[in-house]
Each structure stands twice: as C-alpha cells, then as structure tokens.
Short mmCIF file of C-alpha atoms in Angstrom, two decimals:
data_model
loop_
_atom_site.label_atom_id
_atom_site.label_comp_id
_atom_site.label_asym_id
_atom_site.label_seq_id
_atom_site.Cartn_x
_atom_site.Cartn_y
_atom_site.Cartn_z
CA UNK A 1 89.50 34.93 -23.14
CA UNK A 2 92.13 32.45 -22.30
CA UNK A 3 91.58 30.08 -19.57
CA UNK A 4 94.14 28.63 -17.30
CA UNK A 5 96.89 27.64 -19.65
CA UNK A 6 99.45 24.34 -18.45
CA UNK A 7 102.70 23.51 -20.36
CA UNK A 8 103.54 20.37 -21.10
CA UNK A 9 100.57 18.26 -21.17
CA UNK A 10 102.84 15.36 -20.71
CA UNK A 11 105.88 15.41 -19.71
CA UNK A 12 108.46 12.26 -19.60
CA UNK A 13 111.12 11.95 -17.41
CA UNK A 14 113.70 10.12 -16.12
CA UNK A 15 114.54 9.26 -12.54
CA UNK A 16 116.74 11.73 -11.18
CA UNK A 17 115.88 14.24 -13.72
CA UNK A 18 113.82 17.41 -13.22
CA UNK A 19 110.78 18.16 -14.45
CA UNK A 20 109.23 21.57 -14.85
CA UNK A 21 105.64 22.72 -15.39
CA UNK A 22 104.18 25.58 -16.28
CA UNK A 23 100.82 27.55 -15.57
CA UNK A 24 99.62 30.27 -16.80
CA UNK A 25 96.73 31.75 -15.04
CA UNK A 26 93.32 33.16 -16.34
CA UNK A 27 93.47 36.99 -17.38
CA UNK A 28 92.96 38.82 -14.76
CA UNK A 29 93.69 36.01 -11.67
CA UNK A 30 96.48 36.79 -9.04
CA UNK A 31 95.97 33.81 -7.03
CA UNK A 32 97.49 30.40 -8.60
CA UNK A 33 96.96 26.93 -6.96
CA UNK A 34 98.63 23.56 -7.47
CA UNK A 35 97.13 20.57 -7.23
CA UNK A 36 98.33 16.76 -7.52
CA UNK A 37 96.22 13.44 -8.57
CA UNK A 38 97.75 10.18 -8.19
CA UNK A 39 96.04 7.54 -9.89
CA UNK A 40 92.63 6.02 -8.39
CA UNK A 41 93.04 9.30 -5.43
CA UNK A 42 91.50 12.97 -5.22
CA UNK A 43 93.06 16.28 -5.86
CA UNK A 44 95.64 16.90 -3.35
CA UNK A 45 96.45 20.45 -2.45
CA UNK A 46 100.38 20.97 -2.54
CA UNK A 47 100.96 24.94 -2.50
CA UNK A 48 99.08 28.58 -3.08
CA UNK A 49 100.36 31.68 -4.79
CA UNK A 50 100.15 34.97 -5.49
CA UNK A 51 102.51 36.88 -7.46
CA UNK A 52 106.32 36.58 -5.82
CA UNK A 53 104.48 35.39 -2.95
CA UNK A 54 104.26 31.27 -1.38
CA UNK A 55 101.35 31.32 0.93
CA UNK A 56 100.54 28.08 1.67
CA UNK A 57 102.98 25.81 0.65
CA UNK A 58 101.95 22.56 3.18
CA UNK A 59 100.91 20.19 0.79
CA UNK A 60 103.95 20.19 -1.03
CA UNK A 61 106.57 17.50 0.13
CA UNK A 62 109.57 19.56 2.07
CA UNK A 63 112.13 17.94 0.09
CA UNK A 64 112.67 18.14 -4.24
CA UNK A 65 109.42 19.95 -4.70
CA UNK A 66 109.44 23.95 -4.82
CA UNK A 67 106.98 26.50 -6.59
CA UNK A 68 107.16 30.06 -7.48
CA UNK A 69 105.16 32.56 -8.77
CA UNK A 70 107.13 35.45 -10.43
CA UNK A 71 106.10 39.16 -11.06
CA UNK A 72 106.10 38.09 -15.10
CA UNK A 73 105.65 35.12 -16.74
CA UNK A 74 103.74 31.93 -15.30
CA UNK A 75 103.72 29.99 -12.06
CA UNK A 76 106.29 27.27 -12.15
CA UNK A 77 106.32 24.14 -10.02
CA UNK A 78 109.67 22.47 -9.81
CA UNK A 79 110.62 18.61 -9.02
CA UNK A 80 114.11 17.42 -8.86
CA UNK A 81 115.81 14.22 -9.26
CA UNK A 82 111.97 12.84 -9.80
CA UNK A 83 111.49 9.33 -8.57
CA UNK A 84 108.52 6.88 -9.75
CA UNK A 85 105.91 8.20 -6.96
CA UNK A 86 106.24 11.73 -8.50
CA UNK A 87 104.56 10.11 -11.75
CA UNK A 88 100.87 11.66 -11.41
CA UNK A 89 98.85 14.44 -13.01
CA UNK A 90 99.72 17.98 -11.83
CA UNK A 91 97.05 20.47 -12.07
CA UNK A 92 96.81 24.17 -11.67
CA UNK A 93 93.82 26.46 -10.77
CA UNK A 94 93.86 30.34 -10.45
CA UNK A 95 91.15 32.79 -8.95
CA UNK A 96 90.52 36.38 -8.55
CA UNK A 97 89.64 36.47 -4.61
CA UNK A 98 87.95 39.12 -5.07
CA UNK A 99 84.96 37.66 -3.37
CA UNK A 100 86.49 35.04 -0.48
CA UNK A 101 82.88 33.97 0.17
CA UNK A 102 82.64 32.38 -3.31
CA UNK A 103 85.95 30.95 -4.50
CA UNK A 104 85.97 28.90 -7.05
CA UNK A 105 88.94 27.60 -8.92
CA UNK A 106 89.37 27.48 -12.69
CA UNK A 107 91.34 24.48 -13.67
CA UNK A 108 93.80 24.21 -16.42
CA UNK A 109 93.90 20.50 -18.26
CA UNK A 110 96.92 19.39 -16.41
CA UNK A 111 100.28 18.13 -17.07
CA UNK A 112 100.57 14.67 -16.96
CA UNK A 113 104.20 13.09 -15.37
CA UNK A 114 105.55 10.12 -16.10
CA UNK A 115 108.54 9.08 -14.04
CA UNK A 116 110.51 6.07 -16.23
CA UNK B 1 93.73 12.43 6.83
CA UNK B 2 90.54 12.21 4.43
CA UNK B 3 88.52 15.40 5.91
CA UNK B 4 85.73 14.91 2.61
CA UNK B 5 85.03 11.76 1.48
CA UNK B 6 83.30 9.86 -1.34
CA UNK B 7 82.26 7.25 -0.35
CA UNK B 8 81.04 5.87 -3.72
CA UNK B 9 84.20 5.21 -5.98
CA UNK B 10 81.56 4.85 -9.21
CA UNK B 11 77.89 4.87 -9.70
CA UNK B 12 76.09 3.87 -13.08
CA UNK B 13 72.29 5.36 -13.72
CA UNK B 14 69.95 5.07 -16.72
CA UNK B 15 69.44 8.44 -18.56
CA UNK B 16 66.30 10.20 -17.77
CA UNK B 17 66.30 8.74 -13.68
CA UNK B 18 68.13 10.41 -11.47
CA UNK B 19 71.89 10.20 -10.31
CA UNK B 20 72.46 11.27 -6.04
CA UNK B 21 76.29 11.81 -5.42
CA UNK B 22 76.94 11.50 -1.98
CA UNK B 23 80.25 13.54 0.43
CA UNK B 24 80.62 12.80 4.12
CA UNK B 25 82.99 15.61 5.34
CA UNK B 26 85.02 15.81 9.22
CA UNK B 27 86.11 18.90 9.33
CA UNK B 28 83.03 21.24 11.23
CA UNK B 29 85.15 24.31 9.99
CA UNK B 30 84.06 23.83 6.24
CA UNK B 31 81.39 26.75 5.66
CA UNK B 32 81.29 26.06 1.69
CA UNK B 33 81.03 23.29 -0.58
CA UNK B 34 81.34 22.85 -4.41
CA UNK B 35 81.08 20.47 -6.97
CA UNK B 36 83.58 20.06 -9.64
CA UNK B 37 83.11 17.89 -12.63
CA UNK B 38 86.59 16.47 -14.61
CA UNK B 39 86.11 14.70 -17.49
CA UNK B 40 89.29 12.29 -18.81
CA UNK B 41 92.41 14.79 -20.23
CA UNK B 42 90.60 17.91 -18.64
CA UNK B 43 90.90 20.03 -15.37
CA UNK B 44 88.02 20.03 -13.01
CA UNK B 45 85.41 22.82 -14.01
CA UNK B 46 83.10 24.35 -11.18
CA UNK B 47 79.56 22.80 -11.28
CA UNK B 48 77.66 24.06 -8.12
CA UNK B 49 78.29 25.39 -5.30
CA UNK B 50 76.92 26.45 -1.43
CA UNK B 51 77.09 27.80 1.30
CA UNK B 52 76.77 26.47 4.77
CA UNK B 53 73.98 29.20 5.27
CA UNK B 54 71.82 27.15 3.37
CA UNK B 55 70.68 23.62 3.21
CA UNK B 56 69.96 23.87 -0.95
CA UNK B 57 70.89 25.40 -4.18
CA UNK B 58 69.60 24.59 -7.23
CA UNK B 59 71.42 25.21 -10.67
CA UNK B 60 69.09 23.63 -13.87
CA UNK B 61 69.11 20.34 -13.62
CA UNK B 62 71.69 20.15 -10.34
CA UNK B 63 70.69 20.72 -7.28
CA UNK B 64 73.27 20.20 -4.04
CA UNK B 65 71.69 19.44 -0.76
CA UNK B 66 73.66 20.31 2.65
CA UNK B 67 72.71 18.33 6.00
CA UNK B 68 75.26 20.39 8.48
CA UNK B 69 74.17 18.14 11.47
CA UNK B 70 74.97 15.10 9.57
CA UNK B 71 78.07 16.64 8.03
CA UNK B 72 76.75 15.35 4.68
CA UNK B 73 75.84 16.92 1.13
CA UNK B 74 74.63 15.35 -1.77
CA UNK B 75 74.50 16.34 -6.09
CA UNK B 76 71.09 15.29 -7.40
CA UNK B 77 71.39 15.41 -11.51
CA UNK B 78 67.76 14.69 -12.53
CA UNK B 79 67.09 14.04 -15.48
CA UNK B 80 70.67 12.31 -15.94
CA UNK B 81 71.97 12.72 -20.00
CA UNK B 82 74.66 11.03 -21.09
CA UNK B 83 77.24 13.58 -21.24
CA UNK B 84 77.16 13.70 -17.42
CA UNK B 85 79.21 10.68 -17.53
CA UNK B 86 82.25 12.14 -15.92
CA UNK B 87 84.46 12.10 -12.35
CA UNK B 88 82.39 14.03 -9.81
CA UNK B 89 84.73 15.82 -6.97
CA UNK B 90 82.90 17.20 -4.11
CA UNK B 91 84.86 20.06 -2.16
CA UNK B 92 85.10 21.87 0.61
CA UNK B 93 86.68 25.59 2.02
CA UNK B 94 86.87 26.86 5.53
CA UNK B 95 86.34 30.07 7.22
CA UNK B 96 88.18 33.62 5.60
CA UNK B 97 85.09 34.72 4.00
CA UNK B 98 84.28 37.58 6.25
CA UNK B 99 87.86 38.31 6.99
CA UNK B 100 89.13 38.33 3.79
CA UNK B 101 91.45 35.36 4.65
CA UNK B 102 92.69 32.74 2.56
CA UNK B 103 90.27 29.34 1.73
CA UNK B 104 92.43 26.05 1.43
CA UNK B 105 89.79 24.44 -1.10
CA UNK B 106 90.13 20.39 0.00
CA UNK B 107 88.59 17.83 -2.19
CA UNK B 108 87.37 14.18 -1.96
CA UNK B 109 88.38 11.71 -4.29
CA UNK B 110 85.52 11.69 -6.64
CA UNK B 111 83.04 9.43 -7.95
CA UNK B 112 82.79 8.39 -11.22
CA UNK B 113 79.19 8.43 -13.08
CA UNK B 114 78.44 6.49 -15.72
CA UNK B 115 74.70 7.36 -17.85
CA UNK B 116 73.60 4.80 -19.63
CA UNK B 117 71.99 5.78 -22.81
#
C-alpha cells in the first residue's frame, strides 16, 4: 500500500530551465495538493486538484508556475525558466474527501529544487 | 498574511518532562486544527487532530488543547522520548464540512523540538 509517491527527490536546475515534478497520489485518493517550503518558512499552499480538474490554484504565482492533474498518470507541477527564489522543497499531499469534516493530508517526501 | 502562527521557532525539553507546542491562529473561520510532524528528508505525517466542537483530544501520549476565545491551541507530548525530536506544524481548515465544500488546509511555520536524552 503505496503512499504518496514524488519524483525527483532532488532536482537541479539551471536558471531559465524548467523543472518538472511529479506526484503520484495514495491508492485510492482523487484529491492532490501542492505545497511549497522555503527555507526557515511553513508549508505554503500553491494549488488543489482533482483529476483534469484545478480547483484552487491561488497560491501558485500567476506567472511560470502551472499544475495539472490528468485522467492517467500523476499530478505534475510545472516551473519555467526557474530563477533562484524557486529553489525550495516542493511537497505533495493527496486525500480521499470522502469525509470533509476530517481531512487530513498524506504527504509524499518531497522534491527538493535547487535553482544554480 | 500569517493567519496560524508559531510563535516558538524551536523548543528543547528533557525526555520524560513534558514538551507544550503553542499556535495563535487569526482567521475565526478555522473550525479544525491538526498537527503534523516532518522529520528532515520526509513529508509531514498527520499527528492529531480536532475539531472546533471541542476544546480536547487526546491521542496516547498527545493531547491538543483548543481555547476558541483565545484563538489558541496547544500539543502537550508528555512523557517526551527522543524520537519526538522533529519540526512540529500546527494547521488549520475552514468551513465545507457540512456542505461538502472544499478545506484550504493552511499551516504555520513550525517549531522545531529537540528531546534531550
């Protein structure tokens, strides 16, 4: 029983490159959330998911930054030409919803950016 | 706009006494609150949670306390072992329960706990 799986666990870029990551949620989950940490902050909420739908995408920066959440194959959030800010740890969470009173996120273990 | 807080960037206890993890939150719309633990090269996992209906919840050794008039909760860990050295996130979701709506989950910035064998 799989938990939420996240692809690369570090990724190094260049500026002006893009970077792609990948998440893969729990069996089961519909719902996928991304999350960025910049060093010494909390977890910032960028967008929410479901399959081929964006429903809350205002956390994520209007401009380089895009997620999507296909019918198959994992959730992936997308940076272009990536500038030294963008360096942080990305992490995704998925859920079932099937109780709204009692969400709670599983967590994968995060991709960590670099931004050179 | 920091709507939950931690206050306490790091707090260091002896193991066996007991560690209090404080949140302040703003937002009077927040009607549940977890606790997430991360420890370094991991995700968050889900520690404890409740509901503003309540004012405690007690899981084992954690218990969370909620004081809505003060807008405050707190994570007691008693007694405090070394493995629960880790980042402590508290969290917060409002309203959408009872419609079925969707819970933005927003999170402080965590305090790290150190147990000191």
């Amino acid at each position: 029983n799989a938990g939420v799986m996240q692809n690369p666990r570090h990724l190094v870029r260049r500026r002006g490159q893009e970077a792609r990551l990948r998440c893969s949620p729990m069996k089961g989950h519909s719902h996928v959330y991304w999350y960025r940490q910049l060093p010494e902050e909390g977890l910032k909420f960028m967008v929410y998911l479901q399959k081929e739908n964006i429903i809350d995408e205002s956390g994520m920066p209007k401009e380089r930054f895009s997620a999507e959440f296909p019918k198959e194959g994992p959730s992936i959030l997308r940076i272009q030409q990536v500038v030294r800010g963008d360096s942080a740890a990305y992490f995704c969470a998925s859920s079932t919803r099937l109780d709204a009173t009692n969400e709670k996120l599983f967590f994968g273990s995060g991709t960590q950016l670099s931004v050179l | 706009d920091q709507q939950v807080k931690q206050n306490s960037p790091s707090l260091s206890v002896q193991e066996g006494r007991i560690s209090i993890l404080n949140c302040d939150y703003t937002n009077s719309m927040f009607d549940y609150f977890l606790w997430y633990k991360k420890y370094p090269a991991e995700g968050p996992t889900f520690l404890i949670s409740i509901s503003s209906i309540k004012d405690k919840n007690e899981d084992g050794r954690f218990t969370v306390f909620l004081n809505k008039s003060a807008k405050h909760l707190s994570l007691h860990i008693v007694p405090s072992q070394p493995g629960d050295s880790a980042v402590y996130f508290c969290a917060a979701s409002a309203g959408g329960g009872y419609s079925g709506g969707y819970q933005k989950v927003t999170f402080g910035t965590g305090t790290k706990l150190q147990v000191i064998p």
